[in-house]
Amino acid sequence: MQRAELTTGEYAIHSKRAVKHLEVMIDDRFNFNSHVNYAYDKAAKAINAVTRIMPNSYGPSSSKRRLLANVPLSILRYGGPAWIPALKNKRNVAKLYSTFRLMIMREL
């Protein structure tokens, strides 16, 4: 992989393998693997934050669970038409399924 370096005065700017544009990670090969990892991490953080909000006794009602489950689902769906080619990779599909598994384990 080629790396570019732009020097302006005393500062050097190095190229990176991925860039974030409108919350979609675009990597150097346009396979969107970095976006799947980014979306997984962001959804996992949202799941953990939502489960801390939920009451521990008797569990939440089904309507509250459905509402709160939409938070990580929205994160995963955002920009879907742009990064749909990433689902050809089995590792990416497994990563997304693990997010759903995390939601089920946390009873969202």
Short mmCIF file of C-alpha atoms in Angstrom, two decimals:
data_model
loop_
_atom_site.label_atom_id
_atom_site.label_comp_id
_atom_site.label_asym_id
_atom_site.label_seq_id
_atom_site.Cartn_x
_atom_site.Cartn_y
_atom_site.Cartn_z
CA MET A 1 0.00 0.00 0.00
CA GLN A 2 1.28 3.42 -0.88
CA ARG A 3 1.28 6.09 1.77
CA ALA A 4 1.24 9.77 0.98
CA GLU A 5 2.74 12.51 3.09
CA LEU A 6 1.90 16.15 2.74
CA THR A 7 4.22 18.62 4.42
CA THR A 8 3.15 22.17 5.11
CA GLY A 9 5.75 24.20 6.87
CA GLU A 10 6.76 22.23 9.95
CA TYR A 11 3.69 19.95 9.97
CA ALA A 12 3.45 16.64 8.17
CA ILE A 13 0.09 15.08 7.30
CA HIS A 14 0.14 11.32 6.73
CA SER A 15 -2.47 9.42 4.75
CA LYS A 16 -4.63 6.81 6.43
CA ARG A 17 -6.28 3.64 5.20
CA ALA A 18 -9.81 4.88 5.89
CA VAL A 19 -11.63 8.19 6.01
CA LYS A 20 -14.96 8.97 7.69
CA HIS A 21 -17.46 10.82 5.52
CA LEU A 22 -20.98 11.43 6.86
CA GLU A 23 -20.38 8.72 9.51
CA VAL A 24 -19.54 6.09 6.87
CA MET A 25 -15.98 4.78 6.90
CA ILE A 26 -14.55 4.54 3.39
CA ASP A 27 -11.38 2.50 3.19
CA ASP A 28 -8.69 2.47 0.54
CA ARG A 29 -10.08 -0.60 -1.28
CA PHE A 30 -13.76 0.39 -1.10
CA ASN A 31 -14.67 -2.91 0.58
CA PHE A 32 -16.08 -1.10 3.66
CA ASN A 33 -14.55 -3.55 6.15
CA SER A 34 -13.51 -0.61 8.29
CA HIS A 35 -17.10 0.65 8.33
CA VAL A 36 -18.41 -2.69 9.61
CA ASN A 37 -15.86 -2.58 12.43
CA TYR A 38 -16.71 1.06 13.17
CA ALA A 39 -20.48 0.38 13.18
CA TYR A 40 -20.02 -2.70 15.38
CA ASP A 41 -18.00 -0.77 17.95
CA LYS A 42 -20.45 2.12 17.97
CA ALA A 43 -23.50 -0.17 18.27
CA ALA A 44 -21.85 -2.17 21.08
CA LYS A 45 -21.23 1.06 23.00
CA ALA A 46 -24.87 2.04 22.48
CA ILE A 47 -26.07 -1.36 23.70
CA ASN A 48 -23.94 -1.05 26.84
CA ALA A 49 -25.20 2.48 27.48
CA VAL A 50 -28.83 1.46 27.01
CA THR A 51 -28.53 -1.55 29.32
CA ARG A 52 -27.17 0.72 32.06
CA ILE A 53 -30.31 2.85 31.75
CA MET A 54 -32.68 -0.13 31.99
CA PRO A 55 -34.01 -1.14 35.41
CA ASN A 56 -32.57 -4.35 36.85
CA SER A 57 -35.71 -5.53 38.62
CA TYR A 58 -38.44 -7.28 36.63
CA GLY A 59 -36.99 -6.06 33.36
CA PRO A 60 -38.40 -3.43 31.03
CA SER A 61 -41.70 -3.69 29.20
CA SER A 62 -41.69 -4.96 25.63
CA SER A 63 -42.47 -1.51 24.23
CA LYS A 64 -39.44 0.00 26.00
CA ARG A 65 -37.22 -2.86 24.82
CA ARG A 66 -38.37 -2.35 21.24
CA LEU A 67 -37.75 1.39 21.43
CA LEU A 68 -34.28 1.00 22.94
CA ALA A 69 -33.32 -1.79 20.51
CA ASN A 70 -33.85 0.65 17.65
CA VAL A 71 -30.82 2.67 18.78
CA PRO A 72 -28.17 0.08 17.83
CA LEU A 73 -30.23 -1.06 14.84
CA SER A 74 -30.25 2.48 13.48
CA ILE A 75 -26.49 2.69 13.94
CA LEU A 76 -26.00 -0.55 12.01
CA ARG A 77 -28.40 0.42 9.21
CA TYR A 78 -27.05 3.91 8.63
CA GLY A 79 -25.56 4.25 5.16
CA GLY A 80 -26.52 0.67 4.30
CA PRO A 81 -26.88 1.20 0.55
CA ALA A 82 -23.34 2.56 0.43
CA TRP A 83 -21.62 -0.26 2.31
CA ILE A 84 -23.80 -3.22 1.23
CA PRO A 85 -20.83 -4.76 -0.70
CA ALA A 86 -19.19 -5.44 2.67
CA LEU A 87 -21.78 -8.14 3.33
CA LYS A 88 -20.15 -10.37 0.72
CA ASN A 89 -17.42 -11.00 3.29
CA LYS A 90 -18.43 -13.69 5.80
CA ARG A 91 -16.33 -12.11 8.54
CA ASN A 92 -18.31 -8.88 8.26
CA VAL A 93 -21.64 -10.73 8.39
CA ALA A 94 -20.47 -12.60 11.48
CA LYS A 95 -19.45 -9.31 13.10
CA LEU A 96 -22.92 -7.85 12.49
CA TYR A 97 -24.60 -11.02 13.78
CA SER A 98 -22.53 -10.75 16.94
CA THR A 99 -24.08 -7.32 17.50
CA PHE A 100 -27.55 -8.85 17.33
CA ARG A 101 -26.42 -11.59 19.70
CA LEU A 102 -25.20 -8.94 22.14
CA MET A 103 -28.60 -7.25 21.99
CA ILE A 104 -30.34 -10.57 22.71
CA MET A 105 -28.05 -11.34 25.64
CA ARG A 106 -28.76 -7.91 27.12
CA GLU A 107 -32.50 -8.49 26.54
CA LEU A 108 -33.07 -5.47 24.36
#
